[in-house]
mmCIF file of C-alpha atoms in Angstrom:
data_model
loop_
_atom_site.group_PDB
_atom_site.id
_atom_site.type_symbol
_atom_site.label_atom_id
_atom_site.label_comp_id
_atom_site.label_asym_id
_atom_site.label_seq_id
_atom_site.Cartn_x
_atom_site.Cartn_y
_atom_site.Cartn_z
ATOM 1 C CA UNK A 565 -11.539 -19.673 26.999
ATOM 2 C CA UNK A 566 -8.063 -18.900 28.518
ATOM 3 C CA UNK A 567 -7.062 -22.287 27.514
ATOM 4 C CA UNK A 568 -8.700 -22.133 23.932
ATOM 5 C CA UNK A 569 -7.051 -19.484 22.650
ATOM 6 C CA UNK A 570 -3.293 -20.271 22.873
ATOM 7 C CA UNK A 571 -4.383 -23.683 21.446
ATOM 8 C CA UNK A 572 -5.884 -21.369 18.636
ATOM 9 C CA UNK A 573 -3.501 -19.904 17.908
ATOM 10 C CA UNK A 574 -0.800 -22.326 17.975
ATOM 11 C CA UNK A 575 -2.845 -24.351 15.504
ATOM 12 C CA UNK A 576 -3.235 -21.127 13.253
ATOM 13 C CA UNK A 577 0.443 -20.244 13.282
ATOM 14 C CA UNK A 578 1.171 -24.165 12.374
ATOM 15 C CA UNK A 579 -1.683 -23.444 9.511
ATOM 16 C CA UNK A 580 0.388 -20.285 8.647
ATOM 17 C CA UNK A 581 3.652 -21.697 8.213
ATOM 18 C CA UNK A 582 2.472 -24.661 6.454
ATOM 19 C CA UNK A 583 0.612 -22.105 3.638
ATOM 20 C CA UNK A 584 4.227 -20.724 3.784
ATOM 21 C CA UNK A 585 6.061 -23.747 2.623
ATOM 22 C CA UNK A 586 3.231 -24.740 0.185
ATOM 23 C CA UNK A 587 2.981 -21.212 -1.300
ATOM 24 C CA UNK A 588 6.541 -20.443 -1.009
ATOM 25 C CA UNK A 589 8.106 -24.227 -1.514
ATOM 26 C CA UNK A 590 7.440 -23.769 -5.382
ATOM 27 C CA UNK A 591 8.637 -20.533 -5.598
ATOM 28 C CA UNK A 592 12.169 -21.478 -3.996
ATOM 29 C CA UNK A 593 12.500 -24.347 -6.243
ATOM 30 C CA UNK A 594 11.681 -22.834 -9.343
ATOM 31 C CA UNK A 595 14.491 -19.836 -7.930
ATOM 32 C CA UNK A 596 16.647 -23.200 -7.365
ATOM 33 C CA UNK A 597 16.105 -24.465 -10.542
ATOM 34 C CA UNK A 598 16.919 -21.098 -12.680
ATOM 35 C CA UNK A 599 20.818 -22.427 -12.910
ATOM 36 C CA UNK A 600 20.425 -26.445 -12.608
ATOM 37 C CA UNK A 601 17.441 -27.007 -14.799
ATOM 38 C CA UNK A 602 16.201 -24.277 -17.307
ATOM 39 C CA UNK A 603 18.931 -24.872 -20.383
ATOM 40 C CA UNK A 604 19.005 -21.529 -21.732
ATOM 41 C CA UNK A 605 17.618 -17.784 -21.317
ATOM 42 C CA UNK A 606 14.189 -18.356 -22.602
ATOM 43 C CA UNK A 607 13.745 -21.338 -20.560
ATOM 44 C CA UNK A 608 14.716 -19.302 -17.403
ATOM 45 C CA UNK A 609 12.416 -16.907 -18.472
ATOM 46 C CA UNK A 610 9.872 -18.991 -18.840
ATOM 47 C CA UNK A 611 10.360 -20.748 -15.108
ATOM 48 C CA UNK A 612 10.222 -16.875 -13.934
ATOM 49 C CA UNK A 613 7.089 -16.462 -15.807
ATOM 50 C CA UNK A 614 5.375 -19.346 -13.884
ATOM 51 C CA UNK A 615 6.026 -17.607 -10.572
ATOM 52 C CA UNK A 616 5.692 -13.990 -11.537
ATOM 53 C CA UNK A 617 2.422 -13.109 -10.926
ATOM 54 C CA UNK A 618 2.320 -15.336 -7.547
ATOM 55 C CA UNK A 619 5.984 -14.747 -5.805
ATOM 56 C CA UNK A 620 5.295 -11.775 -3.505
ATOM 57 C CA UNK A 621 1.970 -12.503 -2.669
ATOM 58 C CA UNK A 622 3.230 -15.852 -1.302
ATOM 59 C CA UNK A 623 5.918 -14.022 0.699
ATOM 60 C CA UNK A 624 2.635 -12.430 2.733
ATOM 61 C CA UNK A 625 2.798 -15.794 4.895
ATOM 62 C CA UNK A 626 6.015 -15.634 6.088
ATOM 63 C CA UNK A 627 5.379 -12.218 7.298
ATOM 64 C CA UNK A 628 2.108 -13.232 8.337
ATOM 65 C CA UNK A 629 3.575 -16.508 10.703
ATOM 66 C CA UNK A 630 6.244 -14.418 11.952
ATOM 67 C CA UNK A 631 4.174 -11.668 12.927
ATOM 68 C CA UNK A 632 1.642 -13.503 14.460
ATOM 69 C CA UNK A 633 4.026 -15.412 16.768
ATOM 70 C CA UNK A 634 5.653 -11.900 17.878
ATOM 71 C CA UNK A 635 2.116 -10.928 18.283
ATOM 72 C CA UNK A 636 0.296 -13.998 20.369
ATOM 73 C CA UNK A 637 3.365 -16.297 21.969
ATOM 74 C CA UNK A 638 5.693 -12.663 22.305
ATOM 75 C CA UNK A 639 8.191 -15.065 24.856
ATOM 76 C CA UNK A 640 8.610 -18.092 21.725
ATOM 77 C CA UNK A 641 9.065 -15.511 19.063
ATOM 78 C CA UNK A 642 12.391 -13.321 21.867
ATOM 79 C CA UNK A 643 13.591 -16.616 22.588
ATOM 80 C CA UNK A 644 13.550 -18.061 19.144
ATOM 81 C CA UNK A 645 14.941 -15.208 17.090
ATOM 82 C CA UNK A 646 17.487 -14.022 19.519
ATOM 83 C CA UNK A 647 18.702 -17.633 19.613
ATOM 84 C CA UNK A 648 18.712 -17.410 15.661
ATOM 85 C CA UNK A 649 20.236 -14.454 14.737
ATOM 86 C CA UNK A 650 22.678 -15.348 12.061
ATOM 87 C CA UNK A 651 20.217 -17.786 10.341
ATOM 88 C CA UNK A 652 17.579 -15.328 10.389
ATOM 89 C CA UNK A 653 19.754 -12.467 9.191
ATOM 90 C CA UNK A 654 20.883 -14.898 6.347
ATOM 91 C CA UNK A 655 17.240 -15.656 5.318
ATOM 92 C CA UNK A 656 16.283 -11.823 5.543
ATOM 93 C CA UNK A 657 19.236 -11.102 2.681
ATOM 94 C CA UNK A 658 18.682 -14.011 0.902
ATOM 95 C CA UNK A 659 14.957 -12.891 0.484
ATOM 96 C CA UNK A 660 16.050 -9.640 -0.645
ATOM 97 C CA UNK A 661 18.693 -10.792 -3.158
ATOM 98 C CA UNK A 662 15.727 -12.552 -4.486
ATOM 99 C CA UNK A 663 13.526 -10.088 -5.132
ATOM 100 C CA UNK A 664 16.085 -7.812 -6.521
ATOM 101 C CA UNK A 665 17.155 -10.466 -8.520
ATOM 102 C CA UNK A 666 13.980 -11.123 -10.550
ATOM 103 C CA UNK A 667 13.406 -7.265 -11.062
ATOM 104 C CA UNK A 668 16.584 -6.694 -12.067
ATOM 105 C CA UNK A 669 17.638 -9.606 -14.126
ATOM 106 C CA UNK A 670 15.912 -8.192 -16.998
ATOM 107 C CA UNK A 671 17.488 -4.590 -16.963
ATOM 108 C CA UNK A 672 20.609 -2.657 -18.737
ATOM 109 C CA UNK A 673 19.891 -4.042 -22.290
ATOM 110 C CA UNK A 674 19.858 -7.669 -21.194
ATOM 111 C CA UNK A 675 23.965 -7.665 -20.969
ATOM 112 C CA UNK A 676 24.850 -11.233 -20.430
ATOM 113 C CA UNK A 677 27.098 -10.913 -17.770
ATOM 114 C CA UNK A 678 24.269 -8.740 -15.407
ATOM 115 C CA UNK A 679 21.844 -11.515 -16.816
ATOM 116 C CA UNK A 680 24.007 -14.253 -15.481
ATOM 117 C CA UNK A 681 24.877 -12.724 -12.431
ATOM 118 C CA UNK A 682 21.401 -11.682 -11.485
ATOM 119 C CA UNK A 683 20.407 -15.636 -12.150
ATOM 120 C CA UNK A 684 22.916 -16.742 -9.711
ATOM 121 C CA UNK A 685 22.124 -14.319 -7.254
ATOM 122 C CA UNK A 686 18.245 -15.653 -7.917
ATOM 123 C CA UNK A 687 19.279 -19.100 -7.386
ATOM 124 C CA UNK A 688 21.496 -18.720 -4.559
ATOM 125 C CA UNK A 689 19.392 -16.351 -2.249
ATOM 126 C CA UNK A 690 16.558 -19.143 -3.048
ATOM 127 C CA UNK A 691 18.495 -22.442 -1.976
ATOM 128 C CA UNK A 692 19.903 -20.584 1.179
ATOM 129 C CA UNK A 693 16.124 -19.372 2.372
ATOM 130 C CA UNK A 694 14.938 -22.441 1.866
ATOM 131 C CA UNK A 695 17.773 -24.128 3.978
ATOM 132 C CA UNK A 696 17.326 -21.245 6.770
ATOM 133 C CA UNK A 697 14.023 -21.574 7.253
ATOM 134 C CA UNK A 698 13.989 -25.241 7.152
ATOM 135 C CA UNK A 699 16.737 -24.874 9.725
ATOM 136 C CA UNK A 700 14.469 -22.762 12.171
ATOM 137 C CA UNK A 701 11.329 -24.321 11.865
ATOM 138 C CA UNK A 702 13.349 -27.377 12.981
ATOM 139 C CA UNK A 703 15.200 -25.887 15.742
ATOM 140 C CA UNK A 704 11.792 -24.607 16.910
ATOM 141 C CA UNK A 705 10.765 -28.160 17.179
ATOM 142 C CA UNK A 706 13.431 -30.229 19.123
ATOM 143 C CA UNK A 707 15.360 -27.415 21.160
ATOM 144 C CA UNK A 708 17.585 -25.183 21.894
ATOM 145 C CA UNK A 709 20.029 -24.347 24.602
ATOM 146 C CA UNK A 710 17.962 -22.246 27.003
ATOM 147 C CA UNK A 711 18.059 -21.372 30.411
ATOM 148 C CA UNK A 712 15.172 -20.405 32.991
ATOM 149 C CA UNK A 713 14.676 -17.126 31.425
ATOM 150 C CA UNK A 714 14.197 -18.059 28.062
ATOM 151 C CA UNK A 715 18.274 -17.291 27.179
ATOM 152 C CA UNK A 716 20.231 -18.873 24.858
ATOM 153 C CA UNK A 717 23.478 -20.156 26.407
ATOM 154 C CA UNK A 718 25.280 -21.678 23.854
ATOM 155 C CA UNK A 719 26.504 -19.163 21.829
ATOM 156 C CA UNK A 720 25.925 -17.541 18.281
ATOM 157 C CA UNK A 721 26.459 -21.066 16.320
ATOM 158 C CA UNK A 722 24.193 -23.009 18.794
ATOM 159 C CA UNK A 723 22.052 -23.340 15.906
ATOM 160 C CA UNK A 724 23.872 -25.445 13.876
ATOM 161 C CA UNK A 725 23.069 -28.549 15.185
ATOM 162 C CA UNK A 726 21.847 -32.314 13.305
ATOM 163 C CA UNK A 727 17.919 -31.597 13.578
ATOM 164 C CA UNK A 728 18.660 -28.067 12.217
ATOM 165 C CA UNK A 729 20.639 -29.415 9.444
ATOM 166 C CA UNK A 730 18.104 -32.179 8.492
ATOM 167 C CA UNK A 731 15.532 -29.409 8.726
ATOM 168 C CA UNK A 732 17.320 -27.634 6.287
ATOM 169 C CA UNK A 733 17.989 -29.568 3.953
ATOM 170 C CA UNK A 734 14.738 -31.247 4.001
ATOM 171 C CA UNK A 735 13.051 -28.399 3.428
ATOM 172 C CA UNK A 736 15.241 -27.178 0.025
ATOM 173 C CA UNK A 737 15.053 -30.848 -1.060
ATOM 174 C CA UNK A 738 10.862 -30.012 -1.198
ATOM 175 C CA UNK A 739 11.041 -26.926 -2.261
ATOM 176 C CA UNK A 740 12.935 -28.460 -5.121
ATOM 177 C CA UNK A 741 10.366 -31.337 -5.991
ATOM 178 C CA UNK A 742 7.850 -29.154 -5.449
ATOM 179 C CA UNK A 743 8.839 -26.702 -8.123
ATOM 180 C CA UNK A 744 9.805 -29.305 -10.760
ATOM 181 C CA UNK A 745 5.776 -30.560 -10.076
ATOM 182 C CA UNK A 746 4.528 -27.028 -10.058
ATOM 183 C CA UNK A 747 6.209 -26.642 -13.576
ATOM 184 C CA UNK A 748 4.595 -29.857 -15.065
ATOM 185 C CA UNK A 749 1.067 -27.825 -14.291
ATOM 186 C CA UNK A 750 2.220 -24.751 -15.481
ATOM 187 C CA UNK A 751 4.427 -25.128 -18.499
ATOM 188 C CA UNK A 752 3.755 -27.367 -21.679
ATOM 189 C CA UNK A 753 6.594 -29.079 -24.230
ATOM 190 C CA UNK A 754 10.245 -29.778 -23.143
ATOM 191 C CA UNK A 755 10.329 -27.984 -19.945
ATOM 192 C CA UNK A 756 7.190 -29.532 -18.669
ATOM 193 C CA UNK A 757 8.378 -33.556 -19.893
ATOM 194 C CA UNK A 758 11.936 -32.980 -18.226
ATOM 195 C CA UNK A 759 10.405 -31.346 -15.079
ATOM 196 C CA UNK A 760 8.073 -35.040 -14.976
ATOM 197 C CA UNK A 761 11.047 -37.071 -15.707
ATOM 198 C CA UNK A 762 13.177 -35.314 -12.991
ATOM 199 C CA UNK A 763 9.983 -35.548 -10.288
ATOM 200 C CA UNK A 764 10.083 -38.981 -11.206
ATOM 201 C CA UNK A 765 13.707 -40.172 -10.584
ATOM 202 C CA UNK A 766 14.331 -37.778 -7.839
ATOM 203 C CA UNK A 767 10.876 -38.144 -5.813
ATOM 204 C CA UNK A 768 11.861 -40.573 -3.694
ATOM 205 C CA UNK A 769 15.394 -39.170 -2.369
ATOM 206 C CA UNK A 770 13.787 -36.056 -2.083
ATOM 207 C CA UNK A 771 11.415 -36.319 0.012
ATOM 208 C CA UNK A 772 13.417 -38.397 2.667
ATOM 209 C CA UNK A 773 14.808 -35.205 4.703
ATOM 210 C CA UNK A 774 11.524 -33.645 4.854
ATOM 211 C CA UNK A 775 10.093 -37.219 6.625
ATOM 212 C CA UNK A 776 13.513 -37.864 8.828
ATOM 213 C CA UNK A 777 12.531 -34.637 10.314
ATOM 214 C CA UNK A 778 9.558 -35.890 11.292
ATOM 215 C CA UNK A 779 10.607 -38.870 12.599
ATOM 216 C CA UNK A 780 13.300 -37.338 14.316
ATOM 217 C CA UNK A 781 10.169 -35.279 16.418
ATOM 218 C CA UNK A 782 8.239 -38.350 16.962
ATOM 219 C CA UNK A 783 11.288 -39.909 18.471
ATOM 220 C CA UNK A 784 12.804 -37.418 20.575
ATOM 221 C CA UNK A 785 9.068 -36.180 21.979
ATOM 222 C CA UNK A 786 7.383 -39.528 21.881
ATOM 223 C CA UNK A 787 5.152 -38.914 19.996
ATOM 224 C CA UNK A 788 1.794 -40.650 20.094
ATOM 225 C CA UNK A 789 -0.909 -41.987 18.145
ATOM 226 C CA UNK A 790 -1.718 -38.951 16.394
ATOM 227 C CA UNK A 791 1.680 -37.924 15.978
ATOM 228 C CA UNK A 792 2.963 -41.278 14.583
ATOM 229 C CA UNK A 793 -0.315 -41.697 12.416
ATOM 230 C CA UNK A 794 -0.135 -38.189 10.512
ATOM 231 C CA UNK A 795 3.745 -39.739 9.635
ATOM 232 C CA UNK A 796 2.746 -42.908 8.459
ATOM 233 C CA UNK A 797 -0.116 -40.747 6.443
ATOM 234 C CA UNK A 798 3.020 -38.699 4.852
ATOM 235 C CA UNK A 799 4.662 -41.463 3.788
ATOM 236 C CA UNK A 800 1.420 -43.120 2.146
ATOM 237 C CA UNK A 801 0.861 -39.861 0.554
ATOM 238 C CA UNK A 802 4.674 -39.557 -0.834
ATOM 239 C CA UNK A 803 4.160 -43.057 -2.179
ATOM 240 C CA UNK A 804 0.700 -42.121 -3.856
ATOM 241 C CA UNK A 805 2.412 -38.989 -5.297
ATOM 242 C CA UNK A 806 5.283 -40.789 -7.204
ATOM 243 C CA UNK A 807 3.100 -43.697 -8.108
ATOM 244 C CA UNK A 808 0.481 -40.940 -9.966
ATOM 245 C CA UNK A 809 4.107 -39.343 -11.395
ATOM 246 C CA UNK A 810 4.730 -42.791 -12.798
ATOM 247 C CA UNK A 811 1.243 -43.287 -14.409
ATOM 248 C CA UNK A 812 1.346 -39.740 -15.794
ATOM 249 C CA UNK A 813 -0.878 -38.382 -13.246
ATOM 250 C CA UNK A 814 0.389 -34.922 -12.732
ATOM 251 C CA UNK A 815 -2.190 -33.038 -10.956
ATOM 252 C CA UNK A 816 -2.998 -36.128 -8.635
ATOM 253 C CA UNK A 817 0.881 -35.972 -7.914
ATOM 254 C CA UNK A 818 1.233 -32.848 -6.724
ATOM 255 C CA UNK A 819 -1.846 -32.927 -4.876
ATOM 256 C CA UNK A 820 -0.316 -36.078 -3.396
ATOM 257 C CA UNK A 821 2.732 -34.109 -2.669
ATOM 258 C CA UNK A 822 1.144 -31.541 -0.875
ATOM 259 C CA UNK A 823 -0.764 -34.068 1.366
ATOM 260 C CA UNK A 824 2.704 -35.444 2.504
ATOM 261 C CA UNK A 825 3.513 -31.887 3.211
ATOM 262 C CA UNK A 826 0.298 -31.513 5.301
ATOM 263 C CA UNK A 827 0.790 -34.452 7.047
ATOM 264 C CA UNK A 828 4.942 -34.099 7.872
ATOM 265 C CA UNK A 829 4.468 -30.830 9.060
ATOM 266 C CA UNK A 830 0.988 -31.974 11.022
ATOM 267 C CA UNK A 831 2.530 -34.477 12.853
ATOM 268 C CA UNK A 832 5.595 -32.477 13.779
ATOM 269 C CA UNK A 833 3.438 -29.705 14.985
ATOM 270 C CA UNK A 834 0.820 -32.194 16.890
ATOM 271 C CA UNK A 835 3.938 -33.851 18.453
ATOM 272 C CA UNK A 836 5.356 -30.828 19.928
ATOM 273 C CA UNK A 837 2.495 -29.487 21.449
ATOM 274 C CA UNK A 838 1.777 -27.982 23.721
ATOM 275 C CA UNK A 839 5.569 -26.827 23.543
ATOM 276 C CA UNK A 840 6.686 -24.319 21.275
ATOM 277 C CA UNK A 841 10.524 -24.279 21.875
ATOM 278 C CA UNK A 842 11.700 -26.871 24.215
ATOM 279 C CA UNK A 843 15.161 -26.606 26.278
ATOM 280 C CA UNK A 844 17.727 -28.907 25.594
ATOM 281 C CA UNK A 845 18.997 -28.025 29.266
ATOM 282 C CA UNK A 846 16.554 -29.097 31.145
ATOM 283 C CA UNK A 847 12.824 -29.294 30.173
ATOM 284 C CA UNK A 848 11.445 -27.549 33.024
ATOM 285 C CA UNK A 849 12.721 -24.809 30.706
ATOM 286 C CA UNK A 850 10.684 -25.657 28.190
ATOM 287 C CA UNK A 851 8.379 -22.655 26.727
ATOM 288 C CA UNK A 852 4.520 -23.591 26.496
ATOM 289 C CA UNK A 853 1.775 -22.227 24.824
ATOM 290 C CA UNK A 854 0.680 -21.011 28.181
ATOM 291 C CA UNK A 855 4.250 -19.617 29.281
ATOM 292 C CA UNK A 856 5.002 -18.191 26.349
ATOM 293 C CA UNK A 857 1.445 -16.560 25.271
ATOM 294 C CA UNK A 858 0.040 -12.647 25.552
ATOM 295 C CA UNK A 859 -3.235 -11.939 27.426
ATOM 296 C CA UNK A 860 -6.372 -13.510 26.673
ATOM 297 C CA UNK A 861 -7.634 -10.139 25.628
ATOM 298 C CA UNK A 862 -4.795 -9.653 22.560
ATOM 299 C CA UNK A 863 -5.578 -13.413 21.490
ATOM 300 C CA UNK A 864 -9.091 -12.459 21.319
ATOM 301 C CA UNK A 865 -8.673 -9.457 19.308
ATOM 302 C CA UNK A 866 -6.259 -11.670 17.179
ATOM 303 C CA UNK A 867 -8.877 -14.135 16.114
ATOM 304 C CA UNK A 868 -11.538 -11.292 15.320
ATOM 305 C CA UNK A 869 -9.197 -9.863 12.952
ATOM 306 C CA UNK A 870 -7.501 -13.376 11.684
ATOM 307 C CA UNK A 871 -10.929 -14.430 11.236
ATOM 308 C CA UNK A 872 -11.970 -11.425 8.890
ATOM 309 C CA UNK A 873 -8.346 -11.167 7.011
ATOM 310 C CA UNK A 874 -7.448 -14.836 6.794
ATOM 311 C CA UNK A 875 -10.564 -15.659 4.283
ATOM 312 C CA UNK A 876 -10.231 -12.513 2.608
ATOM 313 C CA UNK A 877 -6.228 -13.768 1.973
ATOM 314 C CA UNK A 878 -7.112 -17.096 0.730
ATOM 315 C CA UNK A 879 -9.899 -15.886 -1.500
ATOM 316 C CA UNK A 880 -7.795 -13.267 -3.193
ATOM 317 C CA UNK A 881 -4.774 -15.865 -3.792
ATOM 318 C CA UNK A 882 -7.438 -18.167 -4.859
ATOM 319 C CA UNK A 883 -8.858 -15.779 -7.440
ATOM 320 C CA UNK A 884 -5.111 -14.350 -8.524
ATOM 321 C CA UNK A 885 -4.412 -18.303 -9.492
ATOM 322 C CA UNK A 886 -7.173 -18.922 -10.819
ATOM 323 C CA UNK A 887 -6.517 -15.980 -13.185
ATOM 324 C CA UNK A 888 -2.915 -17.120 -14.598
ATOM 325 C CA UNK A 889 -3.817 -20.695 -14.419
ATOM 326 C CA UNK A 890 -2.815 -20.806 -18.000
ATOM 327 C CA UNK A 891 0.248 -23.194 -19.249
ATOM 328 C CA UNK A 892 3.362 -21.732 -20.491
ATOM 329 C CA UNK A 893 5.399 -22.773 -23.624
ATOM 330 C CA UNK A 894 8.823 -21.200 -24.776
ATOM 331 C CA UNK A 895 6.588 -20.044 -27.721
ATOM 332 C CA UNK A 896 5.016 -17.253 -24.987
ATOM 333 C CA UNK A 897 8.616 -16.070 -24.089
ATOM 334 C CA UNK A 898 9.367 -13.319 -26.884
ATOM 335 C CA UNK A 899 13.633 -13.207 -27.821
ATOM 336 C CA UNK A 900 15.482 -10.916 -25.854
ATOM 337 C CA UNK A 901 15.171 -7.117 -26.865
ATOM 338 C CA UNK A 902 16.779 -4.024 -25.876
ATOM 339 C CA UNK A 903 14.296 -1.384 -24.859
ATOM 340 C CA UNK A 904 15.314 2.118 -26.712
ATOM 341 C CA UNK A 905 16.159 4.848 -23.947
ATOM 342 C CA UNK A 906 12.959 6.803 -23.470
ATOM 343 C CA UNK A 907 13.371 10.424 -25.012
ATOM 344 C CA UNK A 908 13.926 12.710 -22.263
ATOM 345 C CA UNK A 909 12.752 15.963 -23.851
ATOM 346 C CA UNK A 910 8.773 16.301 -24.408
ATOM 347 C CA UNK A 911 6.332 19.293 -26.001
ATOM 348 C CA UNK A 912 5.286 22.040 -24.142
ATOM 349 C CA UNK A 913 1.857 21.617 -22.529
ATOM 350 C CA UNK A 914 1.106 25.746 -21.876
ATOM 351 C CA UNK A 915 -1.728 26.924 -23.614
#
C-alpha cells in the first residue's frame, strides 16, 4: 500500500491535467481565435456562445490538478511553483483577464471601443495561459535547477529555457487546432466550413510542438517501450485525425485529435515516472513520488474522496454537454442592442 498510493496518485494528477488541456485546450483556442478568425461581432459572439455554458466548469481541473499536487506530492508542488513564480503569476492574470473579459465584453451599451478592447484582452489572456501552462507542465518534465533541498538556484528567469519554450508553444498551437475542431461540432454555415478548412491546412504544423515535446522526454529520460510506443501511437493518431479532416470526417477527427493528446501527454507522463521534477544539477536531486509525497494516511483519505467527487465531476460535465450539444449558426446570434437603464424608482409595497 505505501507504494500504491503515490503511484495513484501520480497517475490521477497526470489524468487531471490531461482533462485540463482537453477541457480547457478548446476553450483557449476559441479565446485565441476571437481576433484571428471570427470576421466580425456576431461571429465572435457566436465562438463565445460555443464555450459559454462550458468555460468555468472546465477551469475546475486546473484547480483540481493543482490542488491535488499541493495536497498529495506537497515537496513537487514548493519546489515547482516557487521555481515558477513569474510564469505562474502570468497565467493567474491571464485567467482573470479572461473571465472578466467575456463578462464584460458585452456591457456599457456595446460601445465599440470597450467591445474591441475587451476582445483583445479575451484573446490575449487566452494565448498567454495557454503558453504558461504549456511552459510548466514542460518544465515539470525535464528539470529544473535544484539543489539538495528542493531550491531553485538559478534565478527568477530559470524558467525560460528550450523544453519550456517548446512546451509552450506546443501547447497554444493545440489549443488552437483544437478549438477550430471544436467549432466544426458546434457551429453550422461559414464559421463551421472555414474552421474545417483551417484544421485542415494547419493540422499538421500544429501539432508538431505538442509531439517535439514528447520526444524531447523520451530522449532526455530514455524512455522505454512504453514511453516510445504511446509516441508513435500520437503520431498515428495525428495522422488518422487529419486524414478523417480530409474525408470530411469531423467527429472522427477530433476524436482522433484527442487520442494524440492522450497519448503525447501519456507517454511524457509514463516516461518521467517515477520522477516528478528532476534536477538539472545533479539527479540525485531529483524529486520522486516517494520523496516528494504526504503520508500514506492523507493519500488514503485522498482517494476516498477523489473516488466519490471525481465521478460525480465527470457525470455532471457529461450531462451539462450533453445539454448544449446543439450547433450554432449566426442566425442564433440576435444584432447588437442596447439594454434601456432599469428604472430606479418602484411602487410602494406597504399595505
Amino acid at each position: 500500500m505505501a507504494d500504491l498510493l503515490p503511484v495513484t496518485w501520480f497517475v490521477l494528477i497526470a489524468v487531471l491535467w490531461l482533462g485540463f488541456l482537453f477541457l480547457e485546450g478548446f476553450d483557449l483556442g476559441i479565446g485565441i481565435l476571437m481576433k484571428t478568425f471570427a470576421r466580425d461581432e456576431r461571429e465572435r459572439r457566436l465562438l463565445l456562445n460555443t464555450i459559454g455554458p462550458v468555460w468555468d466548469g472546465n477551469e475546475v481541473w486546473l484547480v483540481t490538478a493543482a490542488g491535488a499536487m499541493f495536497a498529495a506530492f506537497p515537496l513537487w508542488y514548493a519546489s515547482l511553483f516557487s521555481a515558477l513564480y513569474l510564469p505562474l503569476t502570468f497565467t493567474l492574470l491571464a485567467l482573470i483577464l479572461r473571465a472578466v473579459s467575456i463578462e464584460y465584453r458585452g456591457k456599457r451599451g456595446y460601445s465599440q471601443r470597450w467591445v474591441d478592447g475587451w476582445t483583445w484582452c479575451l484573446s490575449g489572456g487566452s494565448l498567454v495561459a495557454a503558453f504558461c501552462v504549456g511552459a510548466m507542465l514542460a518544465l515539470t518534465t525535464t528539470g529544473l535547477p535544484l539543489d539538495a533541498n528542493g531550491d531553485n538556484t538559478g534565478g527568477a528567469f530559470a524558467w525560460l529555457t528550450p523544453p519550456a519554450l517548446i512546451g509552450g508553444v506546443g501547447t497554444v498551437c493545440f489549443s488552437v487546432l483544437h478549438g477550430l475542431l471544436f467549432l466544426t461540432l458546434k457551429t453550422d454555415g461559414s464559421v463551421r466550413r472555414r474552421a474545417h478548412a483551417l484544421a485542415t491546412r494547419w493540422a499538421p504544423v500544429l501539432v508538431l510542438p505538442l509531439l517535439g515535446w514528447a520526444v524531447l522526454v523520451q530522449v532526455q529520460s530514455d524512455g522505454g517501450v512504453i514511453g516510445w510506443s504511446l509516441t508513435g501511437l500520437a503520431v498515428v493518431a495525428a495522422a488518422y485525425a487529419w486524414m478523417r479532416l480530409r474525408a470530411g470526417g469531423e467527429k472522427s477527427a477530433f476524436l482522433g485529435q484527442s487520442a494524440f493528446l492522450a497519448a503525447s501527454i501519456g507517454g511524457i507522463f509514463t516516461t518521467a515516472f517515477p520522477v516528478v521534477l528532476p534536477s538539472t544539477l545533479d539527479p540525485a536531486f531529483d524529486l520522486t513520488i516517494h520523496t516528494a509525497s504526504s503520508s500514506d494516511y492523507t493519500l488514503g483519505v485522498m482517494v476516498a474522496v477523489a473516488a466519490v467527487g471525481v465521478p460525480a465531476v465527470l457525470a455532471y460535465q457529461a450531462w451539462s454537454y450533453s445539454v448544449f450539444a446543439k450547433r450554432l449558426t449566426v442566425d442564433h446570434i440576435p444584432p447588437a442592442h442596447t439594454v434601456p437603464v432599469a428604472i430606479r424608482g418602484h411602487a410602494s409595497l406597504t399595505p
